[in-house]
């Protein structure tokens, strides 16, 4: 493409994006297609000669779009949201065009300095104390991996990176079963090993880890010559929003001199509303935390805000400084690649800057407050609906429920609810996902799409009733 053609196609792509979003509610949230549909539509070999952009774009609309699941759809109630609000999409278009690598201050001074500025805005917006410093990682999984690597190095007196793990004492990490799988993966990748991830039992309506059981597990491990390295707590677990008592867990971490990381990947966005901050009270006692503006705050993927109390420990764990990356005469600058696992980094701060300015914190708060209020109203309505049980009450905008036709045993109920979830998703008007609560299948619902209205959220009740009563499951 020459410059003129690039401009034509860039404008056309942006216009297509706006039309796509405006028309989304007329489409099924998830395509009802068979695996292999797209694979079979692709030519088996790449073209030897250039193809016209017109043909490429036509195939995008013909082959790709009908096979997409629409995460920006107003009735996307599955998983967690992945909102990409228009101002953040505009910023991403600019970032794609500029296409800078933002690994060092000197490879993109504006990106580095905006990252420092905008993560501090976010820190203030979340009500976090000035003792935290932020960095934008690609994903919560990476932030949690960085935290686990830091706890490993700290527990080994900074010898793990140098000497490897063989011959080192066996480390232990503690978390409840409500934490995301990224915690287990971080424990694998860091070489600590899944067998050394100690699962602490949960209790109470918040499904919070039991601090006494945590302290007892640590004591038992010390007595057995393991070396406890750290604790990972969660605020808003993926399954049904399990939320640890951060004050109580932080007290154990402090007493045991352990590193505490908090995964608030989804729920963290809600902390811009002061009335929800009780969910992470005591957060100032954490050593690090992650929340994903790319989930509920409207920042185009990927954008995970990782806040640390002691950047030196993170940098000591991840910085590697070959001659070709040295920045001469700029000792005081931050080189964010030293805070991350990958070297190369996208310019993630721009979309947060556009987003926060275009909505203002009040605009973002009112979206989140609406989602929570609408989810609570829907949960109430489902609890009153004959044949439906609420399984877990709303944690912010996430709750779970089950359809309970008469005379089914527990196993048949599980199968029935899995089939019902599938039937709902094949129908396409809404999109939901399933989980297990205490071993039994439940259907999750979360409201979080920036495009959703109260009517979209409440429409789920009639759709559930239709599909469950029509016996399509
Ligand atoms: C609680 C929680 N933590 C971590 C993650 C992983 O997030 P990411 O995709 O940014 O790695 C998720 C994903 O949904 C999550 O729900």
Coordinates of C-alpha atoms and ligand atoms in Angstrom, one line a residue:
X1 CA 0.0 0.0 0.0
X2 CA 1.3 3.5 -0.8
X3 CA 0.6 6.3 1.6
X4 CA -2.7 7.3 -0.2
X5 CA -4.0 3.8 -0.2
X6 CA -3.1 3.3 3.4
X7 CA -5.1 6.4 4.3
X8 CA -8.1 5.2 2.3
X9 CA -8.1 1.8 4.0
X10 CA -7.4 3.1 7.4
X11 CA -10.4 5.4 7.1
X12 CA -12.5 2.6 5.7
X13 CA -11.5 0.3 8.6
X14 CA -12.3 2.9 11.2
X15 CA -15.7 3.5 9.6
X16 CA -16.3 -0.2 9.4
X17 CA -15.5 -0.5 13.1
X18 CA -18.0 2.2 14.0
X19 CA -20.8 0.6 11.9
X20 CA -20.0 -2.8 13.3
X21 CA -20.5 -1.6 16.9
X22 CA -23.7 0.3 16.1
X23 CA -25.2 -2.9 14.6
X24 CA -24.1 -5.4 17.1
X25 CA -27.3 -5.9 19.0
X26 CA -28.9 -7.2 15.8
X27 CA -26.5 -10.2 15.7
X28 CA -26.2 -13.3 17.9
X29 CA -23.6 -12.8 20.6
X30 CA -21.9 -16.1 19.7
X31 CA -21.9 -17.5 16.2
X32 CA -23.7 -20.8 15.8
X33 CA -21.2 -22.5 13.6
X34 CA -19.3 -25.8 13.6
X35 CA -15.6 -26.1 14.3
X36 CA -13.6 -26.1 11.1
X37 CA -15.9 -23.5 9.4
X38 CA -13.2 -20.9 9.0
X39 CA -10.3 -23.4 8.5
X40 CA -12.2 -24.9 5.6
X41 CA -12.8 -21.5 4.0
X42 CA -9.1 -20.6 3.9
X43 CA -6.9 -21.3 0.9
X44 CA -4.5 -24.0 1.9
X45 CA -1.4 -22.1 0.8
X46 CA -0.4 -18.4 0.9
X47 CA -0.6 -16.3 -2.3
X48 CA 2.6 -15.9 -4.3
X49 CA 1.4 -12.6 -5.8
X50 CA -0.1 -9.6 -4.2
X51 CA -3.9 -9.6 -3.8
X52 CA -6.0 -6.4 -3.9
X53 CA -7.1 -5.0 -0.6
X54 CA -10.7 -4.9 -1.8
X55 CA -10.6 -8.8 -2.1
X56 CA -8.9 -9.1 1.3
X57 CA -11.4 -6.9 3.0
X58 CA -14.3 -8.7 1.3
X59 CA -13.0 -12.0 2.7
X60 CA -12.7 -10.4 6.1
X61 CA -16.4 -9.6 6.0
X62 CA -17.4 -12.9 4.4
X63 CA -15.3 -15.4 6.3
X64 CA -14.1 -13.8 9.5
X65 CA -16.9 -11.6 10.8
X66 CA -19.7 -14.2 10.8
X67 CA -17.4 -16.5 12.9
X68 CA -16.6 -14.0 15.6
X69 CA -17.9 -14.0 19.1
X70 CA -18.9 -10.4 19.8
X71 CA -17.3 -9.3 23.1
X72 CA -18.6 -5.7 22.7
X73 CA -22.2 -7.0 22.3
X74 CA -24.6 -5.4 24.8
X75 CA -25.8 -8.9 25.8
X76 CA -22.4 -10.5 26.4
X77 CA -22.8 -11.9 29.9
X78 CA -20.2 -14.7 29.8
X79 CA -16.7 -14.9 31.3
X80 CA -15.8 -11.4 32.3
X81 CA -16.2 -8.4 30.0
X82 CA -13.4 -7.2 27.7
X83 CA -14.7 -3.7 27.0
X84 CA -12.9 -1.6 24.4
X85 CA -14.5 1.8 24.7
X86 CA -14.4 4.0 21.6
X87 CA -11.8 6.5 23.0
X88 CA -9.4 3.6 23.8
X89 CA -10.0 2.1 20.3
X90 CA -9.1 5.5 18.7
X91 CA -5.9 5.5 20.8
X92 CA -5.1 2.0 19.7
X93 CA -5.4 3.1 16.1
X94 CA -2.8 5.8 16.7
X95 CA -0.6 3.3 18.6
X96 CA -0.8 0.9 15.7
X97 CA 0.1 3.6 13.3
X98 CA 3.1 4.8 15.3
X99 CA 4.1 1.2 16.1
X100 CA 6.8 2.1 18.7
X101 CA 8.6 -0.4 20.9
X102 CA 8.4 1.0 24.4
X103 CA 10.9 -1.1 26.3
X104 CA 13.3 1.7 27.3
X105 CA 12.8 5.4 28.1
X106 CA 14.9 6.3 25.1
X107 CA 13.0 4.0 22.7
X108 CA 9.8 6.0 23.4
X109 CA 10.2 8.8 26.0
X110 CA 6.5 9.8 25.7
X111 CA 5.3 6.2 26.2
X112 CA 7.4 5.8 29.4
X113 CA 6.5 9.1 30.9
X114 CA 2.8 8.7 30.1
X115 CA 2.8 5.2 31.6
X116 CA 4.2 6.7 34.8
X117 CA 1.6 9.5 34.8
X118 CA -1.4 7.5 33.9
X119 CA -0.7 4.6 36.3
X120 CA -0.5 7.2 39.0
X121 CA -3.9 8.6 37.9
X122 CA -5.3 5.1 38.1
X123 CA -3.7 4.5 41.5
X124 CA -5.5 7.6 42.8
X125 CA -8.7 6.6 41.1
X126 CA -8.6 3.3 42.9
X127 CA -8.0 4.9 46.2
X128 CA -4.6 3.2 46.6
X129 CA -2.0 4.9 48.8
X130 CA 1.1 6.6 47.3
X131 CA 3.2 3.7 48.4
X132 CA 2.2 1.9 45.2
X133 CA 3.9 2.4 41.8
X134 CA 2.2 1.1 38.7
X135 CA 3.3 -0.5 35.5
X136 CA 1.2 -1.7 32.6
X137 CA 1.7 -5.4 31.8
X138 CA 0.1 -7.2 28.9
X139 CA -2.1 -9.4 31.1
X140 CA -2.9 -10.3 34.7
X141 CA -1.3 -13.6 34.1
X142 CA 2.0 -11.8 33.4
X143 CA 1.7 -9.6 36.5
X144 CA 1.0 -12.7 38.6
X145 CA 4.0 -14.5 37.1
X146 CA 6.2 -11.4 37.9
X147 CA 4.9 -11.5 41.5
X148 CA 5.6 -15.2 41.9
X149 CA 9.1 -14.8 40.4
X150 CA 9.7 -11.9 42.9
X151 CA 8.5 -14.0 45.8
X152 CA 10.7 -16.9 44.7
X153 CA 13.8 -14.7 44.4
X154 CA 13.1 -13.0 47.7
X155 CA 12.7 -16.3 49.5
X156 CA 15.9 -17.7 47.9
X157 CA 18.0 -14.6 48.8
X158 CA 18.0 -13.7 45.1
X159 CA 19.9 -16.9 44.1
X160 CA 17.2 -18.6 41.9
X161 CA 17.9 -16.7 38.7
X162 CA 21.7 -17.3 39.1
X163 CA 21.9 -20.8 40.4
X164 CA 18.6 -22.4 39.2
X165 CA 16.3 -24.3 41.5
X166 CA 18.1 -27.6 41.8
X167 CA 19.6 -28.0 45.2
X168 CA 17.5 -25.1 46.6
X169 CA 15.0 -25.6 49.4
X170 CA 11.4 -26.4 48.4
X171 CA 9.4 -23.2 48.3
X172 CA 5.7 -23.0 49.1
X173 CA 3.0 -20.6 47.8
X174 CA -0.5 -20.3 49.4
X175 CA -3.8 -19.5 47.7
X176 CA -7.4 -20.5 47.9
X177 CA -9.1 -22.7 45.3
X178 CA -11.0 -19.6 44.1
X179 CA -8.0 -18.0 42.4
X180 CA -7.6 -17.9 38.7
X181 CA -5.6 -20.6 36.9
X182 CA -2.9 -18.0 36.1
X183 CA -1.8 -18.5 39.7
X184 CA -1.1 -22.2 39.1
X185 CA 0.6 -21.5 35.8
X186 CA 2.8 -18.9 37.4
X187 CA 3.8 -21.5 40.0
X188 CA 4.6 -24.0 37.2
X189 CA 6.6 -21.5 35.1
X190 CA 8.6 -20.2 38.1
X191 CA 9.8 -23.7 38.8
X192 CA 8.1 -23.8 42.2
X193 CA 5.8 -26.6 41.0
X194 CA 2.1 -27.2 41.3
X195 CA 2.7 -29.6 44.3
X196 CA 4.0 -26.6 46.2
X197 CA 0.9 -24.5 45.7
X198 CA -0.9 -25.0 48.9
X199 CA -4.7 -24.6 48.7
X200 CA -6.2 -23.0 51.7
X201 CA -9.9 -23.8 52.4
X202 CA -12.5 -21.1 52.0
X203 CA -15.6 -20.3 54.0
X204 CA -18.4 -17.8 54.4
X205 CA -20.5 -16.2 51.8
X206 CA -17.5 -14.5 50.2
X207 CA -15.7 -17.8 49.8
X208 CA -12.7 -16.2 51.5
X209 CA -9.6 -18.2 52.5
X210 CA -9.5 -19.1 56.2
X211 CA -6.7 -17.0 57.8
X212 CA -6.3 -19.4 60.7
X213 CA -5.9 -22.3 58.2
X214 CA -3.4 -20.2 56.2
X215 CA -1.3 -19.6 59.3
X216 CA -1.5 -23.3 60.3
X217 CA -0.4 -24.4 56.8
X218 CA 2.6 -22.1 56.9
X219 CA 3.6 -23.3 60.4
X220 CA 3.3 -26.9 59.3
X221 CA 5.4 -26.3 56.2
X222 CA 8.1 -24.6 58.2
X223 CA 8.1 -27.5 60.6
X224 CA 8.6 -29.8 57.6
X225 CA 11.6 -27.7 56.3
X226 CA 9.7 -26.1 53.4
X227 CA 10.4 -22.4 52.8
X228 CA 7.2 -20.4 52.5
X229 CA 7.6 -17.8 49.8
X230 CA 4.3 -15.9 49.4
X231 CA 0.6 -15.7 49.4
X232 CA -1.8 -14.9 46.5
X233 CA -5.1 -13.6 47.6
X234 CA -8.1 -12.8 45.3
X235 CA -10.7 -10.2 45.1
X236 CA -13.4 -11.3 42.7
X237 CA -12.4 -14.8 41.7
X238 CA -13.3 -15.9 38.2
X239 CA -15.7 -18.6 39.1
X240 CA -18.2 -16.8 41.3
X241 CA -16.3 -13.8 42.7
X242 CA -14.6 -15.4 45.7
X243 CA -13.0 -12.6 47.7
X244 CA -10.4 -13.0 50.5
X245 CA -10.3 -10.8 53.6
X246 CA -7.2 -8.9 52.5
X247 CA -6.6 -7.3 56.0
X248 CA -6.6 -10.7 57.6
X249 CA -4.4 -12.3 55.0
X250 CA -2.0 -9.3 55.0
X251 CA -1.7 -9.7 58.8
X252 CA -0.5 -13.3 58.3
X253 CA 1.9 -12.2 55.5
X254 CA 3.4 -9.6 57.7
X255 CA 3.7 -11.9 60.7
X256 CA 5.4 -14.5 58.5
X257 CA 7.4 -12.1 56.4
X258 CA 5.9 -13.4 53.2
X259 CA 5.2 -11.5 49.9
X260 CA 1.5 -10.9 49.4
X261 CA 0.1 -10.5 45.8
X262 CA -3.6 -9.7 45.2
X263 CA -5.3 -10.7 42.0
X264 CA -8.2 -8.3 41.5
X265 CA -8.1 -8.6 37.7
X266 CA -11.8 -8.2 37.2
X267 CA -13.1 -6.6 40.4
X268 CA -10.3 -4.1 40.7
X269 CA -12.0 -1.7 38.2
X270 CA -15.0 -1.4 40.6
X271 CA -12.7 0.1 43.2
X272 CA -12.9 3.5 41.4
X273 CA -16.2 3.6 43.3
X274 CA -15.5 4.3 46.9
X275 CA -18.5 2.3 48.1
X276 CA -17.0 -0.9 46.7
X277 CA -13.6 -0.6 48.3
X278 CA -14.6 -2.6 51.4
X279 CA -14.1 -5.6 49.1
X280 CA -10.4 -5.1 49.3
X281 CA -10.0 -3.3 52.6
X282 CA -6.5 -3.8 53.9
X283 CA -5.1 -3.6 50.3
X284 CA -2.4 -1.2 51.5
X285 CA -0.8 -4.2 53.2
X286 CA -0.2 -6.1 49.9
X287 CA 3.2 -6.1 48.2
X288 CA 1.6 -6.1 44.8
X289 CA -1.7 -6.3 43.1
X290 CA -3.1 -6.5 39.6
X291 CA -6.3 -5.2 38.1
X292 CA -7.2 -5.3 34.4
X293 CA -8.5 -2.0 32.8
X294 CA -9.0 -4.3 29.8
X295 CA -11.8 -6.1 31.5
X296 CA -14.3 -3.8 33.1
X297 CA -12.8 -0.3 32.8
X298 CA -13.1 0.0 29.0
X299 CA -9.4 -0.2 27.9
X300 CA -8.8 -2.1 24.7
X301 CA -7.0 -5.4 25.3
X302 CA -4.3 -5.6 26.5
X303 CA -3.9 -3.5 29.6
X304 CA -3.2 -5.0 33.0
X305 CA -2.3 -2.5 35.8
X306 CA 0.3 -4.0 38.1
X307 CA 1.0 -2.0 41.3
X308 CA 4.0 -2.8 43.4
X309 CA 5.1 -1.5 46.8
X310 CA 8.8 -2.0 46.2
X311 CA 9.7 -1.7 42.5
X312 CA 13.3 -2.5 43.4
X313 CA 12.4 -6.2 44.2
X314 CA 10.6 -6.5 40.9
X315 CA 13.5 -4.9 38.9
X316 CA 16.0 -7.0 40.8
X317 CA 14.0 -10.1 39.7
X318 CA 13.4 -9.2 36.1
X319 CA 16.0 -6.6 34.9
X320 CA 18.7 -7.8 32.6
X321 CA 21.1 -5.2 31.2
X322 CA 23.2 -6.2 28.2
X323 CA 25.4 -3.5 26.7
X324 CA 23.1 -3.0 23.7
X325 CA 20.2 -2.0 26.0
X326 CA 22.2 0.5 28.2
X327 CA 20.9 4.0 28.2
X328 CA 23.9 6.3 28.4
X329 CA 23.7 9.3 30.6
X330 CA 20.1 8.6 31.6
X331 CA 20.6 6.9 35.0
X332 CA 17.4 8.4 36.5
X333 CA 14.9 7.1 33.9
X334 CA 12.6 4.2 34.1
X335 CA 13.0 1.4 31.6
X336 CA 9.8 -0.5 31.9
X337 CA 11.1 -3.7 30.2
X338 CA 13.0 -4.2 33.5
X339 CA 9.6 -4.5 35.2
X340 CA 8.2 -7.0 32.8
X341 CA 8.8 -10.6 31.5
X342 CA 8.9 -9.6 27.7
X343 CA 11.5 -7.1 26.5
X344 CA 9.3 -5.6 23.7
X345 CA 6.3 -3.6 24.9
X346 CA 3.4 -1.9 23.2
X347 CA 2.4 1.7 24.0
X348 CA -0.4 0.8 26.4
X349 CA -0.7 4.0 28.3
X350 CA -2.2 6.0 25.5
X351 CA -5.5 4.2 25.5
X352 CA -5.9 4.7 29.3
X353 CA -5.1 8.4 28.9
X354 CA -7.7 8.8 26.2
X355 CA -10.2 6.7 28.1
X356 CA -9.9 8.4 31.5
X357 CA -10.1 11.8 29.9
X358 CA -13.0 11.1 27.6
X359 CA -15.2 9.6 30.3
X360 CA -13.9 11.2 33.4
X361 CA -13.9 9.1 36.5
X362 CA -17.6 9.9 37.2
X363 CA -18.5 8.6 33.7
X364 CA -16.7 5.3 34.4
X365 CA -18.1 5.0 37.9
X366 CA -21.7 5.4 36.6
X367 CA -21.2 2.6 34.1
X368 CA -19.9 0.2 36.8
X369 CA -22.6 1.3 39.3
X370 CA -25.3 0.6 36.7
X371 CA -23.9 -2.9 36.0
X372 CA -23.9 -3.8 39.7
X373 CA -27.4 -2.5 40.2
X374 CA -28.8 -4.2 37.2
X375 CA -27.1 -7.5 38.0
X376 CA -28.6 -7.3 41.5
X377 CA -32.0 -6.7 40.1
X378 CA -31.7 -9.6 37.7
X379 CA -30.4 -11.9 40.5
X380 CA -33.5 -10.9 42.6
X381 CA -35.8 -11.7 39.7
X382 CA -34.2 -15.1 39.0
X383 CA -34.4 -16.0 42.7
X384 CA -38.1 -15.3 42.6
X385 CA -38.7 -17.2 39.3
X386 CA -40.3 -20.6 39.8
X387 CA -37.9 -23.4 38.9
X388 CA -34.7 -21.3 39.3
X389 CA -32.3 -21.1 42.3
X390 CA -29.7 -18.5 43.0
X391 CA -26.5 -20.4 43.7
X392 CA -24.3 -17.5 44.7
X393 CA -25.5 -14.0 45.5
X394 CA -24.0 -11.1 43.5
X395 CA -20.4 -10.1 44.1
X396 CA -20.5 -6.8 42.4
X397 CA -22.1 -7.7 39.0
X398 CA -21.4 -11.4 39.0
X399 CA -23.8 -14.1 40.4
X400 CA -24.6 -17.7 39.6
X401 CA -27.9 -19.7 39.3
X402 CA -29.3 -23.0 38.4
X403 CA -32.5 -24.3 36.7
X404 CA -34.1 -26.9 38.8
X405 CA -36.9 -28.8 37.1
X406 CA -38.7 -31.2 39.5
X407 CA -37.5 -34.8 40.1
X408 CA -33.9 -34.6 38.8
X409 CA -31.1 -36.0 40.9
X410 CA -27.9 -33.9 41.4
X411 CA -26.1 -35.5 38.5
X412 CA -29.0 -35.1 36.1
X413 CA -29.3 -31.5 37.3
X414 CA -25.7 -30.9 36.4
X415 CA -26.2 -32.4 32.9
X416 CA -29.5 -30.4 32.5
X417 CA -27.8 -27.1 33.4
X418 CA -24.9 -27.7 31.0
X419 CA -27.3 -28.5 28.2
X420 CA -29.3 -25.4 29.1
X421 CA -26.2 -23.2 28.9
X422 CA -25.5 -24.7 25.5
X423 CA -29.1 -24.1 24.3
X424 CA -29.0 -20.5 25.5
X425 CA -25.7 -19.9 23.6
X426 CA -27.0 -21.6 20.5
X427 CA -30.0 -19.3 20.6
X428 CA -27.6 -16.4 20.5
X429 CA -29.7 -13.6 22.1
X430 CA -27.5 -13.7 25.2
X431 CA -24.2 -15.4 26.0
X432 CA -23.5 -17.1 29.4
X433 CA -20.9 -19.6 30.7
X434 CA -21.0 -22.3 33.3
X435 CA -18.9 -23.1 36.4
X436 CA -19.0 -25.5 39.3
X437 CA -19.8 -24.4 42.9
X438 CA -18.9 -27.0 45.5
X439 CA -18.7 -29.6 42.8
X440 CA -22.1 -28.8 41.2
X441 CA -22.8 -27.1 37.9
X442 CA -24.0 -23.5 38.1
X443 CA -24.6 -20.9 35.3
X444 CA -22.7 -17.6 35.7
X445 CA -24.0 -14.2 34.8
X446 CA -22.1 -11.0 34.8
X447 CA -23.1 -7.6 33.6
X448 CA -20.3 -5.5 32.3
X449 CA -20.6 -4.5 28.7
X450 CA -20.3 -0.8 28.2
X451 CA -23.0 -1.1 25.5
X452 CA -25.5 -2.8 27.8
X453 CA -28.7 -1.1 29.0
X454 CA -30.9 -2.1 31.9
X455 CA -33.3 -3.6 29.3
X456 CA -30.5 -5.8 27.9
X457 CA -29.7 -7.1 31.3
X458 CA -33.3 -7.7 32.3
X459 CA -34.1 -9.4 29.0
X460 CA -32.0 -12.4 30.2
X461 CA -34.9 -13.4 32.5
X462 CA -37.4 -13.9 29.7
X463 CA -34.9 -15.6 27.5
X464 CA -34.0 -18.0 30.3
X465 CA -37.6 -18.7 31.0
X466 CA -38.4 -19.3 27.3
X467 CA -35.5 -21.7 26.7
X468 CA -35.8 -23.6 30.0
X469 CA -39.6 -24.0 29.6
X470 CA -39.4 -24.9 25.9
X471 CA -37.3 -27.9 27.0
X472 CA -34.7 -27.1 24.4
X473 CA -32.0 -28.0 26.9
Ligands
LIG1 C1 -9.5 -13.2 38.5 C2 -8.7 -13.3 37.2 N1 -7.4 -13.3 37.3 C3 -6.6 -13.4 36.2 C4 -7.2 -13.5 35.0 C5 -6.3 -13.6 33.8 O1 -6.4 -12.4 33.1 P1 -5.5 -12.2 31.8 O2 -6.2 -12.7 30.6 O3 -5.3 -10.7 31.8 O4 -4.2 -12.9 32.0 C6 -8.6 -13.6 34.8 C7 -9.2 -13.8 33.5 O5 -10.4 -13.7 33.4 C8 -9.4 -13.5 36.0 O6 -10.7 -13.6 35.9

